[in-house]
Coordinates of C-alpha atoms and ligand atoms in Angstrom, one line a residue:
X9 CA 71.8 146.6 77.3
X10 CA 71.7 147.0 81.0
X11 CA 69.6 149.0 83.5
X12 CA 69.9 149.3 87.3
X13 CA 66.7 148.7 89.6
X14 CA 67.4 149.4 93.3
X15 CA 70.9 148.1 93.6
X16 CA 70.7 145.3 91.2
X17 CA 71.7 145.2 87.6
X18 CA 69.4 143.9 84.8
X19 CA 71.2 142.8 81.9
X20 CA 70.0 141.7 78.4
X21 CA 72.4 139.5 76.4
X22 CA 72.5 137.3 73.4
X23 CA 73.7 133.7 74.0
X24 CA 73.5 130.2 75.3
X25 CA 72.2 129.9 78.8
X26 CA 74.1 126.6 79.3
X27 CA 77.2 128.5 79.0
X28 CA 76.4 131.2 81.4
X29 CA 78.2 131.5 84.6
X30 CA 76.0 132.5 87.6
X31 CA 74.8 131.4 91.0
X32 CA 71.7 130.1 89.2
X33 CA 70.3 129.8 85.6
X34 CA 66.6 129.3 85.3
X35 CA 65.1 126.3 83.4
X36 CA 61.9 126.8 81.3
X37 CA 60.8 123.4 82.4
X38 CA 57.5 121.3 82.1
X39 CA 55.6 120.0 85.0
X40 CA 57.1 116.5 84.8
X41 CA 60.7 117.9 85.4
X42 CA 61.8 115.0 83.2
X43 CA 63.5 117.3 80.7
X44 CA 62.2 118.0 77.2
X45 CA 63.1 120.1 74.0
X46 CA 64.4 123.7 73.8
X47 CA 66.2 125.2 76.8
X48 CA 65.2 122.4 79.0
X49 CA 66.9 119.7 76.8
X50 CA 70.0 121.7 76.5
X51 CA 70.4 122.2 80.1
X52 CA 69.8 118.6 81.0
X53 CA 72.3 117.6 78.2
X54 CA 75.0 119.9 79.2
X55 CA 74.3 119.6 83.1
X56 CA 74.5 115.7 83.1
X57 CA 72.6 113.2 85.0
X58 CA 72.9 114.8 88.5
X59 CA 70.1 117.2 87.6
X60 CA 67.8 114.5 86.5
X61 CA 68.3 112.7 89.5
X62 CA 67.5 115.5 91.9
X63 CA 64.5 116.4 89.6
X64 CA 63.2 112.8 90.2
X65 CA 63.6 113.1 93.9
X66 CA 61.6 116.3 93.8
X67 CA 58.9 114.9 91.7
X68 CA 58.7 111.7 94.1
X69 CA 57.8 114.3 96.8
X70 CA 55.4 116.8 95.1
X71 CA 53.9 114.8 92.2
X72 CA 54.3 117.4 89.7
X73 CA 55.5 121.1 89.5
X74 CA 52.4 123.4 89.0
X75 CA 52.8 126.2 86.4
X76 CA 54.2 129.3 88.1
X77 CA 56.1 127.6 90.8
X78 CA 59.8 126.9 91.1
X79 CA 62.4 124.4 92.7
X80 CA 66.1 124.2 92.6
X81 CA 68.6 121.7 92.1
X82 CA 72.5 121.5 91.4
X83 CA 73.9 122.8 88.2
X84 CA 75.8 119.6 87.6
X85 CA 78.4 120.0 84.9
X86 CA 77.0 123.6 84.0
X87 CA 79.2 126.6 84.7
X88 CA 76.1 127.7 86.7
X89 CA 76.2 126.4 90.3
X90 CA 72.6 125.7 90.4
X91 CA 69.5 125.2 88.1
X92 CA 66.1 126.7 89.1
X93 CA 63.4 124.9 87.4
X94 CA 60.1 126.7 86.8
X95 CA 57.0 126.1 84.7
X96 CA 55.6 128.9 82.4
X97 CA 52.2 128.9 80.8
X98 CA 51.2 127.3 77.6
X99 CA 49.8 130.0 75.4
X100 CA 46.3 129.2 74.6
X101 CA 43.6 132.1 74.5
X102 CA 43.4 133.6 78.0
X103 CA 46.1 136.3 78.0
X104 CA 45.5 137.3 81.5
X105 CA 45.6 134.0 83.1
X106 CA 48.8 133.3 81.1
X107 CA 50.5 136.8 82.1
X108 CA 49.7 136.1 85.7
X109 CA 51.3 132.5 85.6
X110 CA 54.3 133.9 83.8
X111 CA 54.9 136.7 86.2
X112 CA 54.6 134.0 88.9
X113 CA 57.2 131.9 87.4
X114 CA 59.7 134.9 87.2
X115 CA 58.7 135.9 90.8
X116 CA 59.0 132.4 92.4
X117 CA 62.3 132.0 90.7
X118 CA 63.7 135.2 92.0
X119 CA 62.1 134.6 95.5
X120 CA 63.9 130.9 95.7
X121 CA 67.3 132.5 94.6
X122 CA 66.8 135.1 97.4
X123 CA 66.1 132.4 99.8
X124 CA 69.2 130.5 98.7
X125 CA 71.4 133.5 99.0
X126 CA 72.0 133.4 95.5
X127 CA 73.5 136.8 94.0
X128 CA 73.5 136.1 90.4
X129 CA 70.6 134.6 88.2
X130 CA 69.9 134.5 84.6
X131 CA 66.7 133.7 82.9
X132 CA 65.8 132.4 79.4
X133 CA 62.8 133.8 77.6
X134 CA 60.1 131.5 79.4
X135 CA 57.2 130.2 77.4
X136 CA 58.0 131.7 74.1
X137 CA 59.4 128.6 72.4
X138 CA 57.4 125.3 72.5
X139 CA 54.6 126.9 74.8
X140 CA 54.0 129.6 72.1
X141 CA 53.7 132.8 74.0
X142 CA 54.0 135.9 71.9
X143 CA 57.7 137.3 72.7
X144 CA 56.5 140.9 73.0
X145 CA 53.9 140.1 75.4
X146 CA 56.1 137.7 77.2
X147 CA 58.9 140.3 77.5
X148 CA 56.5 143.0 78.9
X149 CA 55.5 140.8 81.7
X150 CA 59.1 139.2 82.4
X151 CA 60.6 142.8 82.5
X152 CA 57.9 144.4 84.5
X153 CA 57.8 141.5 87.0
X154 CA 61.6 141.5 87.5
X155 CA 61.7 145.2 88.0
X156 CA 58.9 145.1 90.5
X157 CA 60.8 142.5 92.3
X158 CA 64.2 144.1 92.3
X159 CA 62.7 147.6 93.6
X160 CA 61.8 145.6 96.9
X161 CA 64.5 144.2 99.4
X162 CA 66.7 141.7 97.6
X163 CA 70.2 140.2 97.8
X164 CA 70.5 139.8 94.1
X165 CA 73.2 141.7 92.5
X166 CA 72.9 140.7 88.9
X167 CA 69.7 139.5 86.9
X168 CA 70.3 138.6 83.3
X169 CA 68.0 137.6 80.4
X170 CA 70.0 135.3 78.1
X171 CA 68.3 135.6 74.8
X172 CA 68.9 132.9 72.1
X173 CA 68.0 135.1 69.0
X174 CA 68.9 138.6 67.9
X175 CA 65.2 139.1 67.3
X176 CA 64.4 138.2 71.0
X177 CA 67.1 140.3 72.1
X178 CA 65.8 143.4 70.2
X179 CA 62.1 142.8 71.5
X180 CA 63.4 142.6 75.2
X181 CA 65.6 145.6 74.6
X182 CA 62.7 147.7 73.3
X183 CA 60.6 146.8 76.2
X184 CA 63.3 147.5 78.8
X185 CA 64.0 150.8 77.1
X186 CA 60.5 151.8 77.4
X187 CA 60.2 150.9 81.0
X188 CA 63.4 152.8 81.8
X189 CA 62.5 156.0 79.9
X190 CA 59.1 156.3 81.6
X191 CA 60.5 155.7 85.0
X192 CA 63.7 157.8 84.6
X193 CA 65.9 155.0 85.8
X194 CA 69.5 154.9 85.0
X195 CA 70.3 153.1 81.9
X196 CA 73.4 152.3 80.1
X197 CA 73.4 150.8 76.5
X198 CA 76.5 149.0 74.8
Ligands
ADP2 P1 59.0 127.0 76.7 O1 58.3 125.5 76.5 O2 58.8 127.7 78.1 O3 58.5 127.7 75.6 P2 61.3 126.6 75.1 O4 62.8 126.1 75.6 O5 60.8 125.8 74.0 O6 60.4 126.8 76.5 O7 61.8 128.1 74.6 C1 61.9 129.1 75.5 C2 62.9 130.0 75.0 O8 64.3 129.6 75.2 C3 62.9 130.3 73.3 O9 63.1 131.5 73.2 C4 64.1 129.5 72.9 O10 64.5 130.0 71.6 C5 65.2 129.5 74.0 N1 66.3 128.7 74.2 C6 66.5 127.4 73.7 N2 67.6 126.9 73.9 C7 68.3 128.0 74.6 C8 69.8 128.1 75.3 N3 70.5 127.2 75.2 N4 69.9 129.3 75.9 C9 68.9 130.2 75.9 N5 67.7 130.2 75.4 C10 67.3 129.2 74.7

């Protein structure tokens, strides 16, 4: 499914982010930037040591990456040129605070891509794996924040959510459908 916001395409697809070709893919990292499980582990495994080396250099400068912030490294051996590492919120009881941090993770990633003149970016479903954020709530925040960003001035031409299960894809598609219906944006389904 895809929609257009401003001049930018927003695409939802089922797949493996480590196989996605783009100017940048976004890593749902943790504050240490030392890799981990889930999509983070997969990105480091496929991307190779160059990514970890740059992450270590960043951490030696900043100590840790706070939730809601984003930094960029090379894509190493990935098909993506760069990896934007961001940290989502751990889900534990304060939904409004979690939503604020999740929105910030998306926004900071998009801003960093724009700053680097990157035109295509792909996200996983940040925080909905090990960090336990309910997918429906996360999809609502993710889609709303990306939409808000794309309706401002941006160089981005394509933003993709690469969802790892059919169920997640369905949830994101329903959320996107609702957003485009209520606002009358141009939507194409396939
Ligand atoms: P977090 O710690 O932010 O919750 P996880 O990596 O545990 O991050 O999970 C985030 C989402 O990424 C989950 O929906 C998980 O299924 C998904 N995921 C895991 N591996 C991949 C992959 N290779 N490509 C895309 N999504 C992935």
